[in-house]
Amino acid sequence: YCGKPAKAQRILASKIKKNKEKAAINIIMDNTTPRRGGQDILCCFRKYYENLYKSETNKLDKQTIVSYFDQLKIASVTETQNESLTKNISQTEIIKTIDNGKLGKCPGEDGYTYEFYKDYKHLIVPVLHRVFNKVLQTGKWPETWRNAIITVIAKEGKDPKQCASYRPISLLNVDQKIFTSIMANRLSDILPCIINLDQTGFVKNKFLSDNVRRTLDIIDYSIKTKQQMLVLTLDAEKAFDRVSWPFLFAVLNRFGFHKKFINLMMGMYNDSAARVKANGSLSKPFQIKRGVKQGDPLSPQIFALCIEQLAECIRTSMGIKGIKIQDEEHKLALYADDVIVFLTDIYNSLPALLEEIGKYGAISGYKLNSTKTEAMEIGCNLQTEFKKRFKLKWDQNKIKYLGITIPKEIDKLYSFNYKVLETSLKQDLMRWKILPLTIFEKIGIIKMNALPRFLFFFQNLPLYLTSSCFREWEKMLGKFIWDEKKPRVKLKFLQQNREQGGLGLPNLSLYYHAAQVKKHSNIDE
């Protein structure tokens, strides 16, 4: 028994196995024709992604892109920053990146994992050092770095018969990810200097909670000052996959990046290919002509540079009116491709916003999914005919942004988030309750299932939680631990660590207060 994993882990492994069986793709629609069988399904995915990654803007006149940039005031990378970005890579950087690599991740086409690189880094690092610096100096990438395996993951709540209902993740070779991780780490020091404070995604010392708090404050201010406002959460169709390469390279040039870095990015994307993996089988390779690779450490930062052009257009547009708080106008906030917009003078601002998005999309590949773009009216009741013109997802009471439900009435923030979490968690615990678990395994499940979900809200919702909230949650967890019977050991003893005689049951109150302290330390920084 001691040589086997704990029962809870075995059950979770079994659950994962069932999920894999559930994830097996048995049928895919090819337009209106259903396709079954491994090879037919692979062909459908291959055709879909080959079409998705086929450029629509390669023939675009470069002058059109230049003219678009001319209207924008964009910060430039300094000479010192360029030198820091393109200097030779040291063995120390390589070792640090390998040590920080996450274990248990799927390898790329060559099959070598981070575990392998950690175990043999004393032999591998000198070789990587030579290869990395040659790539950095010449801009020429090894062929194995330009190939990827695209694995597909079903999106929750989507039709599993449609190729578009799957999220493509690029499985890249670890040596390439080590290289791009080093470059991403260098770029992270530069981004805060050239990207507006509105963007908090993948920017150093910026956090998801910044956007949530800002959004809540703006809505609250709008209500208190009785200003009419429209709040929109933009939904982009395949945002990372549709990025135009000519536009991307033009963006890097516009920011003033060194030619060596631009050549490096060109080498990364030009002549790249991929194969789709579905049901354990691989498709034939196909060429990729656009998009940034989801799964590559550099991709989020590269995307942030691209979408900054749209953000700057919105900020500087005279036709798009944001909400003024004192002397500052607030129009939008971004977390990578998750964009939220605040509009006043709505009848003029909304058409102007969509026009700017259209112009940006024509040269960048960006495409707004209107029917999934949520819109919430604050202090106004827009004309029905006006709303019908834009075919947005109109909601009178709430919108969803960054995993948080944001209500029009701020005092409902708790019920729209924590109460929903509580209901969902009770259902999960009920499923586990029927299983023959020891107290150790139940506490292990709480750590794996409940704690991360509470932590997300603790870290990102600016809400004061009373002691009664924690008592209610402790009561719920206690019922699960003791099978609805009278507790044999008080929770406060179970919450102590093993050295003190406890079992390490998470103390939600301490986690909550630690999250608040962390927020304040981030503000101080």
Short mmCIF file of C-alpha atoms in Angstrom, two decimals, residues 33-386:
data_model
loop_
_atom_site.label_atom_id
_atom_site.label_comp_id
_atom_site.label_asym_id
_atom_site.label_seq_id
_atom_site.Cartn_x
_atom_site.Cartn_y
_atom_site.Cartn_z
CA THR A 33 -20.85 16.51 -43.37
CA PRO A 34 -20.07 14.45 -40.23
CA ARG A 35 -16.64 12.80 -40.26
CA ARG A 36 -15.79 9.74 -38.18
CA GLY A 37 -12.64 7.72 -37.86
CA GLY A 38 -9.12 8.80 -36.91
CA GLN A 39 -7.79 9.88 -40.30
CA ASP A 40 -10.97 11.67 -41.39
CA ILE A 41 -11.05 13.64 -38.13
CA LEU A 42 -7.36 14.52 -38.48
CA CYS A 43 -7.95 15.72 -42.03
CA CYS A 44 -10.76 18.00 -40.80
CA PHE A 45 -8.55 19.53 -38.12
CA ARG A 46 -5.65 19.89 -40.53
CA LYS A 47 -7.85 21.66 -43.09
CA TYR A 48 -9.33 23.92 -40.39
CA TYR A 49 -5.98 25.01 -38.94
CA GLU A 50 -4.29 25.31 -42.31
CA ASN A 51 -7.06 27.74 -43.27
CA LEU A 52 -6.89 29.52 -39.89
CA TYR A 53 -3.15 30.09 -40.17
CA LYS A 54 -3.37 31.20 -43.80
CA SER A 55 -2.54 34.89 -43.98
CA GLU A 56 -5.18 37.35 -45.15
CA THR A 57 -2.86 40.38 -45.04
CA ASN A 58 0.42 39.23 -46.64
CA LYS A 59 -0.43 41.15 -49.82
CA LEU A 60 -1.24 44.29 -47.84
CA ASP A 61 0.65 47.35 -49.02
CA LYS A 62 3.36 48.17 -46.45
CA GLN A 63 2.59 51.85 -46.87
CA THR A 64 -0.91 51.18 -45.50
CA ILE A 65 0.62 49.85 -42.27
CA VAL A 66 3.07 52.77 -42.10
CA SER A 67 0.23 55.27 -42.60
CA TYR A 68 -1.68 53.62 -39.77
CA PHE A 69 1.32 54.00 -37.44
CA ASP A 70 1.87 57.65 -38.40
CA GLN A 71 -1.24 58.71 -36.48
CA LEU A 72 0.04 57.14 -33.25
CA LYS A 73 2.48 58.40 -30.64
CA ILE A 74 4.35 55.32 -29.50
CA ALA A 75 7.30 55.12 -27.12
CA SER A 76 10.59 53.78 -28.49
CA VAL A 77 13.08 51.27 -27.14
CA THR A 78 16.30 52.97 -26.06
CA GLU A 79 19.75 52.02 -27.30
CA THR A 80 20.65 50.68 -23.85
CA GLN A 81 17.52 48.52 -23.78
CA ASN A 82 18.29 47.14 -27.24
CA GLU A 83 21.81 46.26 -26.16
CA SER A 84 20.47 44.46 -23.10
CA LEU A 85 17.94 42.58 -25.24
CA THR A 86 20.37 41.41 -27.93
CA LYS A 87 23.56 40.80 -25.94
CA ASN A 88 25.05 37.30 -25.87
CA ILE A 89 23.25 34.79 -23.68
CA SER A 90 25.21 33.60 -20.65
CA GLN A 91 25.35 30.08 -19.26
CA THR A 92 23.97 31.48 -16.00
CA GLU A 93 20.78 32.58 -17.80
CA ILE A 94 20.40 29.11 -19.32
CA ILE A 95 20.90 27.33 -15.98
CA LYS A 96 18.45 29.64 -14.21
CA THR A 97 15.82 29.07 -16.91
CA ILE A 98 16.22 25.29 -16.75
CA ASP A 99 15.96 25.35 -12.94
CA ASN A 100 12.76 27.40 -13.16
CA GLY A 101 11.20 25.14 -15.79
CA LYS A 102 7.91 23.52 -14.79
CA LEU A 103 8.01 19.75 -14.50
CA GLY A 104 5.36 17.43 -15.86
CA LYS A 105 4.75 19.44 -19.03
CA CYS A 106 4.24 17.76 -22.40
CA PRO A 107 7.42 17.78 -24.52
CA GLY A 108 7.71 18.85 -28.12
CA GLU A 109 8.34 16.72 -31.19
CA ASP A 110 11.75 15.49 -29.96
CA GLY A 111 10.26 14.03 -26.75
CA TYR A 112 12.80 15.57 -24.35
CA THR A 113 11.26 17.00 -21.17
CA TYR A 114 12.40 19.61 -18.64
CA GLU A 115 13.23 16.69 -16.32
CA PHE A 116 15.81 15.50 -18.85
CA TYR A 117 17.37 18.96 -19.15
CA LYS A 118 17.52 19.34 -15.36
CA ASP A 119 19.19 15.95 -14.89
CA TYR A 120 21.81 16.49 -17.61
CA LYS A 121 22.26 20.25 -17.58
CA HIS A 122 25.97 19.91 -16.76
CA LEU A 123 26.37 18.28 -20.20
CA ILE A 124 23.69 20.19 -22.11
CA VAL A 125 24.27 23.81 -21.04
CA PRO A 126 27.59 24.31 -22.91
CA VAL A 127 25.97 23.01 -26.11
CA LEU A 128 22.88 25.18 -25.66
CA HIS A 129 25.13 28.17 -24.97
CA ARG A 130 26.76 27.85 -28.39
CA VAL A 131 23.49 27.17 -30.23
CA PHE A 132 21.56 30.00 -28.55
CA ASN A 133 24.15 32.64 -29.32
CA LYS A 134 24.47 31.49 -32.92
CA VAL A 135 20.69 31.80 -33.33
CA LEU A 136 20.73 35.21 -31.63
CA GLN A 137 23.48 36.54 -33.87
CA THR A 138 22.29 35.11 -37.20
CA GLY A 139 18.50 35.10 -36.71
CA LYS A 140 18.39 31.61 -38.24
CA TRP A 141 16.39 29.08 -36.25
CA PRO A 142 16.98 25.31 -36.37
CA GLU A 143 14.31 23.53 -38.39
CA THR A 144 13.12 21.64 -35.29
CA TRP A 145 12.36 25.01 -33.63
CA ARG A 146 10.16 26.07 -36.54
CA ASN A 147 8.01 22.95 -36.30
CA ALA A 148 5.28 22.43 -33.74
CA ILE A 149 2.70 19.89 -32.73
CA ILE A 150 -0.72 21.47 -32.19
CA THR A 151 -2.71 19.62 -29.58
CA VAL A 152 -6.40 20.47 -29.32
CA ILE A 153 -8.26 21.00 -26.05
CA ALA A 154 -12.05 21.18 -26.00
CA LYS A 155 -13.49 24.47 -24.75
CA GLU A 156 -16.04 24.12 -21.99
CA GLY A 157 -19.61 24.65 -23.11
CA LYS A 158 -18.77 24.50 -26.83
CA ASP A 159 -20.05 22.07 -29.45
CA PRO A 160 -17.42 19.26 -29.55
CA LYS A 161 -18.36 18.47 -33.15
CA GLN A 162 -16.91 21.78 -34.41
CA CYS A 163 -13.16 22.31 -34.97
CA ALA A 164 -13.56 25.91 -33.77
CA SER A 165 -14.64 24.58 -30.35
CA TYR A 166 -11.09 23.46 -29.58
CA ARG A 167 -8.20 25.55 -28.27
CA PRO A 168 -4.90 24.96 -30.14
CA ILE A 169 -1.82 24.64 -27.93
CA SER A 170 1.61 24.42 -29.57
CA LEU A 171 3.84 21.71 -28.11
CA LEU A 172 7.35 23.04 -28.63
CA ASN A 173 10.74 21.47 -28.01
CA VAL A 174 12.12 22.35 -24.58
CA ASP A 175 15.41 23.73 -25.95
CA GLN A 176 13.41 26.27 -27.96
CA LYS A 177 11.29 27.16 -24.90
CA ILE A 178 14.45 27.71 -22.84
CA PHE A 179 15.72 30.12 -25.50
CA THR A 180 12.45 32.04 -25.83
CA SER A 181 12.06 32.11 -22.03
CA ILE A 182 15.40 33.90 -21.78
CA MET A 183 14.35 36.40 -24.45
CA ALA A 184 10.95 36.86 -22.76
CA ASN A 185 12.66 37.55 -19.44
CA ARG A 186 14.79 40.22 -21.09
CA LEU A 187 11.81 41.73 -22.88
CA SER A 188 9.85 41.90 -19.62
CA ASP A 189 12.21 44.62 -18.37
CA ILE A 190 11.45 46.74 -21.46
CA LEU A 191 7.66 46.37 -21.81
CA PRO A 192 6.70 48.64 -18.87
CA CYS A 193 8.65 51.46 -20.55
CA ILE A 194 6.90 51.24 -23.93
CA ILE A 195 3.40 49.96 -23.12
CA ASN A 196 0.71 52.07 -21.48
CA LEU A 197 -0.34 51.41 -17.89
CA ASP A 198 -3.74 50.28 -19.24
CA GLN A 199 -2.14 46.94 -20.20
CA THR A 200 -1.59 44.64 -17.21
CA GLY A 201 -1.25 41.26 -18.95
CA PHE A 202 2.26 39.75 -18.87
CA VAL A 203 3.78 43.10 -17.89
CA LYS A 204 6.14 43.23 -14.93
CA ASN A 205 4.56 44.31 -11.60
CA LYS A 206 1.08 44.38 -13.15
CA PHE A 207 -1.71 42.09 -12.03
CA LEU A 208 -5.15 40.88 -13.09
CA SER A 209 -6.58 42.39 -9.90
CA ASP A 210 -5.52 45.87 -11.08
CA ASN A 211 -8.03 45.73 -13.94
CA VAL A 212 -10.81 44.28 -11.81
CA ARG A 213 -10.43 46.97 -9.15
CA ARG A 214 -10.20 49.73 -11.74
CA THR A 215 -13.35 48.50 -13.50
CA LEU A 216 -15.31 48.37 -10.25
CA ASP A 217 -14.14 51.86 -9.26
CA ILE A 218 -15.14 53.31 -12.64
CA ILE A 219 -18.61 51.71 -12.52
CA ASP A 220 -19.09 52.91 -8.95
CA TYR A 221 -18.01 56.45 -9.90
CA SER A 222 -20.34 56.47 -12.90
CA ILE A 223 -23.31 55.49 -10.74
CA LYS A 224 -22.53 57.95 -7.95
CA THR A 225 -22.06 60.87 -10.36
CA LYS A 226 -25.06 59.75 -12.46
CA GLN A 227 -23.04 59.62 -15.68
CA GLN A 228 -24.37 57.50 -18.52
CA MET A 229 -21.82 54.88 -19.56
CA LEU A 230 -21.56 51.72 -21.65
CA VAL A 231 -19.16 48.99 -20.50
CA LEU A 232 -17.97 46.52 -23.16
CA THR A 233 -15.83 43.40 -22.86
CA LEU A 234 -14.38 42.79 -26.32
CA ASP A 235 -14.28 39.18 -27.49
CA ALA A 236 -11.70 38.62 -30.22
CA GLU A 237 -12.01 35.61 -32.50
CA LYS A 238 -8.81 33.51 -32.23
CA ALA A 239 -6.85 36.61 -31.18
CA PHE A 240 -3.41 34.98 -30.93
CA ASP A 241 -3.88 32.82 -34.03
CA ARG A 242 -4.88 35.65 -36.38
CA VAL A 243 -1.92 38.02 -35.83
CA SER A 244 -0.53 39.11 -39.22
CA TRP A 245 3.24 38.63 -39.48
CA PRO A 246 3.90 41.67 -41.71
CA PHE A 247 2.01 43.71 -39.12
CA LEU A 248 3.93 42.10 -36.24
CA PHE A 249 7.31 42.87 -37.82
CA ALA A 250 6.17 46.42 -38.61
CA VAL A 251 5.15 46.86 -34.96
CA LEU A 252 8.59 45.79 -33.74
CA ASN A 253 10.20 48.20 -36.19
CA ARG A 254 7.84 51.00 -35.09
CA PHE A 255 8.81 50.50 -31.45
CA GLY A 256 12.45 50.85 -32.46
CA PHE A 257 13.62 47.33 -31.66
CA HIS A 258 17.11 46.45 -32.90
CA LYS A 259 17.27 44.83 -36.32
CA LYS A 260 18.88 41.79 -34.69
CA PHE A 261 15.78 41.21 -32.55
CA ILE A 262 13.43 41.77 -35.49
CA ASN A 263 15.42 39.29 -37.60
CA LEU A 264 15.22 36.85 -34.69
CA MET A 265 11.43 37.11 -34.68
CA MET A 266 11.31 36.73 -38.47
CA GLY A 267 13.41 33.59 -38.16
CA MET A 268 11.04 32.29 -35.52
CA TYR A 269 7.93 32.57 -37.68
CA ASN A 270 8.99 32.40 -41.33
CA ASP A 271 8.91 28.93 -42.91
CA SER A 272 7.27 27.38 -39.86
CA ALA A 273 5.06 24.30 -40.00
CA ALA A 274 2.85 22.28 -37.70
CA ARG A 275 1.03 19.00 -37.35
CA VAL A 276 -2.23 18.51 -35.47
CA LYS A 277 -2.49 15.87 -32.76
CA ALA A 278 -5.93 14.42 -32.06
CA ASN A 279 -6.93 11.09 -30.50
CA GLY A 280 -3.24 10.25 -30.14
CA SER A 281 -2.49 10.53 -33.87
CA LEU A 282 -0.63 13.16 -35.90
CA SER A 283 -1.75 14.78 -39.12
CA LYS A 284 0.45 15.54 -42.09
CA PRO A 285 2.41 18.82 -41.72
CA PHE A 286 1.12 22.12 -43.10
CA GLN A 287 2.57 25.62 -43.40
CA ILE A 288 1.79 28.37 -40.90
CA LYS A 289 1.54 31.90 -42.31
CA ARG A 290 0.26 33.94 -39.36
CA GLY A 291 -0.39 33.90 -35.59
CA VAL A 292 1.75 33.76 -32.47
CA LYS A 293 2.27 30.35 -30.90
CA GLN A 294 0.12 29.67 -27.84
CA GLY A 295 2.48 27.80 -25.56
CA ASP A 296 5.60 29.81 -26.40
CA PRO A 297 6.91 32.04 -23.54
CA LEU A 298 7.44 35.01 -25.89
CA SER A 299 3.99 34.98 -27.48
CA PRO A 300 1.98 36.88 -24.80
CA GLN A 301 4.48 39.75 -24.81
CA ILE A 302 4.62 39.89 -28.60
CA PHE A 303 0.82 39.96 -28.67
CA ALA A 304 0.78 42.77 -26.08
CA LEU A 305 3.01 44.84 -28.38
CA CYS A 306 0.63 44.25 -31.30
CA ILE A 307 -2.61 45.08 -29.51
CA GLU A 308 -1.03 48.21 -28.01
CA GLN A 309 -1.56 49.81 -31.44
CA LEU A 310 -5.33 49.34 -31.17
CA ALA A 311 -5.30 50.54 -27.56
CA GLU A 312 -3.43 53.72 -28.52
CA CYS A 313 -5.90 54.40 -31.35
CA ILE A 314 -8.78 54.16 -28.88
CA ARG A 315 -7.00 56.37 -26.34
CA THR A 316 -6.26 59.13 -28.86
CA SER A 317 -9.49 58.99 -30.90
CA MET A 318 -11.50 62.19 -30.56
CA GLY A 319 -14.67 60.34 -31.55
CA ILE A 320 -14.42 57.82 -28.71
CA LYS A 321 -15.36 59.35 -25.38
CA GLY A 322 -14.40 57.67 -22.13
CA ILE A 323 -15.44 58.57 -18.61
CA LYS A 324 -13.68 61.52 -16.99
CA ILE A 325 -12.60 61.21 -13.37
CA GLN A 326 -11.14 64.52 -12.25
CA ASP A 327 -8.78 65.48 -15.09
CA GLU A 328 -8.16 61.97 -16.42
CA GLU A 329 -10.21 60.22 -19.09
CA HIS A 330 -10.59 56.45 -18.76
CA LYS A 331 -11.41 54.57 -21.96
CA LEU A 332 -10.11 51.04 -21.62
CA ALA A 333 -8.14 48.43 -19.70
CA LEU A 334 -6.37 45.38 -21.14
CA TYR A 335 -5.10 42.04 -19.89
CA ALA A 336 -3.40 40.66 -23.01
CA ASP A 337 -6.34 40.14 -25.42
CA ASP A 338 -9.01 40.63 -22.73
CA VAL A 339 -10.12 44.22 -23.34
CA ILE A 340 -12.76 46.18 -21.43
CA VAL A 341 -13.93 49.57 -22.74
CA PHE A 342 -15.76 52.41 -20.96
CA LEU A 343 -17.81 54.69 -23.23
CA THR A 344 -19.78 57.88 -22.70
CA ASP A 345 -21.55 59.84 -25.47
CA ILE A 346 -22.58 56.31 -26.41
CA TYR A 347 -24.50 56.97 -29.63
CA ASN A 348 -21.36 58.48 -31.19
CA SER A 349 -18.63 56.60 -29.30
CA LEU A 350 -19.80 53.04 -30.00
CA PRO A 351 -19.84 53.41 -33.83
CA ALA A 352 -16.46 55.19 -33.64
CA LEU A 353 -15.01 52.38 -31.51
CA LEU A 354 -16.17 49.66 -33.89
CA GLU A 355 -14.80 51.65 -36.83
CA GLU A 356 -11.36 51.83 -35.17
CA ILE A 357 -11.46 48.10 -34.46
CA GLY A 358 -12.31 47.48 -38.13
CA LYS A 359 -9.35 49.58 -39.32
CA TYR A 360 -7.01 47.80 -36.94
CA GLY A 361 -8.33 44.39 -37.97
CA ALA A 362 -7.79 45.13 -41.67
CA ILE A 363 -4.02 45.35 -41.18
CA SER A 364 -3.46 43.14 -38.11
CA GLY A 365 -5.85 40.21 -38.59
CA TYR A 366 -7.80 41.09 -35.42
CA LYS A 367 -11.47 40.12 -35.70
CA LEU A 368 -14.15 41.10 -33.20
CA ASN A 369 -16.69 38.44 -32.29
CA SER A 370 -19.67 40.78 -31.90
CA THR A 371 -22.18 38.23 -30.63
CA LYS A 372 -19.85 37.34 -27.72
CA THR A 373 -18.86 40.92 -26.92
CA GLU A 374 -20.76 41.74 -23.73
CA ALA A 375 -22.27 45.20 -23.21
CA MET A 376 -23.77 46.62 -20.02
CA GLU A 377 -25.55 49.97 -19.76
CA ILE A 378 -24.89 52.11 -16.69
CA GLY A 379 -27.39 54.86 -15.88
CA CYS A 380 -29.04 54.75 -19.29
CA ASN A 381 -31.54 52.85 -21.41
CA LEU A 382 -30.37 52.82 -25.02
CA GLN A 383 -32.82 52.77 -27.88
CA THR A 384 -33.78 49.27 -29.00
CA GLU A 385 -33.11 50.05 -32.67
CA PHE A 386 -29.63 51.33 -31.80
#
